[in-house]
Amino acid sequence: MYPIIADLHTHTLASSHAFNTVTEMARAAREMGYRALAITDHAPAMPDSPHIWHFYNLLKLPDVMEGIPVLKGAEANVLDTEGTLDLPVELRASMDWVIASIHGDCLPGALSVEQATHLWLKIAADPTVDMIGHSEQAEHVYDYERVARAFAEHHKVVELNGNSWAVRPQGAANMKALALACKKAGCPIAVNSDAHSIYHLQAGVGHLLSLLEEIDFPEELVINSSWQRLLRELELHNKPVVNRIGGSL
């Protein structure tokens, strides 16, 4: 079994379809034994997202809350096939952790394999993006092997999303193909809950770990499987937060 020491995709009630505060999420993560947590509320193009001011003020919160380092980030929405995102570049560059994800409210309709591949190649080259969110969706299948190589080249982390089997079940079968492509390319991944409450956070990601075991995925490529790997990844992404909380991870 892969040890998981951080969740790098969680939401607070600032995303109004979620239900807990930053404080409550941080406390729950610490009580679970996690060493770090990322708060990544939905960026403004989502219908129920917080105002843009939320993200600027988020950066003013302490680096350590409720006894656990909290990475201050966002789940940015991909708006078109050129990889345009809905947060200003300078804001993304100042955050501890930025996810790029496709949501139907922001990029409606299905994409061809060619369109989706082009989109993710554009995102791969964006230096302000740290992680690729729930990209196994059935409506946006892409050339996993080609893009995983690009993600690896540009130091992008690919997410396996624990919420996908519940809310995007038609694409869940693609997750294995995506994980195999990452294994082949040597592309790092993170195993996250995409929690919208403390109860979702506490449910964990065991079902995803079983998938990793099934394909013998290298533990060293799972960046949230040890604090050393997470710290190394943050350093690789040139995150100043490492200098402030490195000793706390």
Phi, psi and omega in degrees: 000140180276127176286135178244123187245002180201152172245123188253018177207097178218160182235155175242178181292356170298327167272109199289000170262011172250173198226000182229158180279169173303314181301315181294321179294317180296317180297317180296319179297318178297318180294335176283350182093007177293154179258347179199161179214141173251131174260117189225071181290160183296135178287169197298342181288341176289140186303325183249029182280162175289162174298155180304331180299331179306316187286325175293318180287331177304323182293345181271353178288159179298154177288331179242122179231135181054032176081014181221138175296131180242116176281128185263113187215202182201155169257097181284147181262133173283128187257341182200177184283359174267003176081021177294136180245160189261024170234142179302146182303317184293328177290314178302320183293338182268354185271158180282333186201118182240124176258141170248124184223156172259129172234140184298334178289339184251334177220080187287156176087169180272152175249149171288164177302320180295316180296315182293322178296314178301316180301310184288332173294324176295315179296322180303326183274358181276113185290349181270356180261132180258323186220148179260119185268138175023062185270009181274007188303141184295330182283350187223044179296136180230175179286092188301317184293316180297314184287325177300324176297319179292319177300316179297318181298323184260014175060041173268144176262132178262131181270138160259119193258119183292344181271346187297320183294339179271316187254344178228053189298332182292343178254358186299327180295338179286343185297322179295317179297320179295316179296320177296321178295321178294320177300314182295323184274351185070032183270130181290151177230166169227143180253112189232159180273332191057041187292138175247011175196167177294331182289322175294317177301315184291339179294336175078190186230031183302325181295329177284325179295326176297322177296317180297320178295321181301323183258008178055050181288136183295125181300328183293345177268357178266102192290338179258030176262353173200154180293328178297318180292320179295315179299317179298320180293319178297321176296319179298328180270010176057046182268115179301337181302335180301320182290339182266328185235005184307321180286349182265344185288000000 
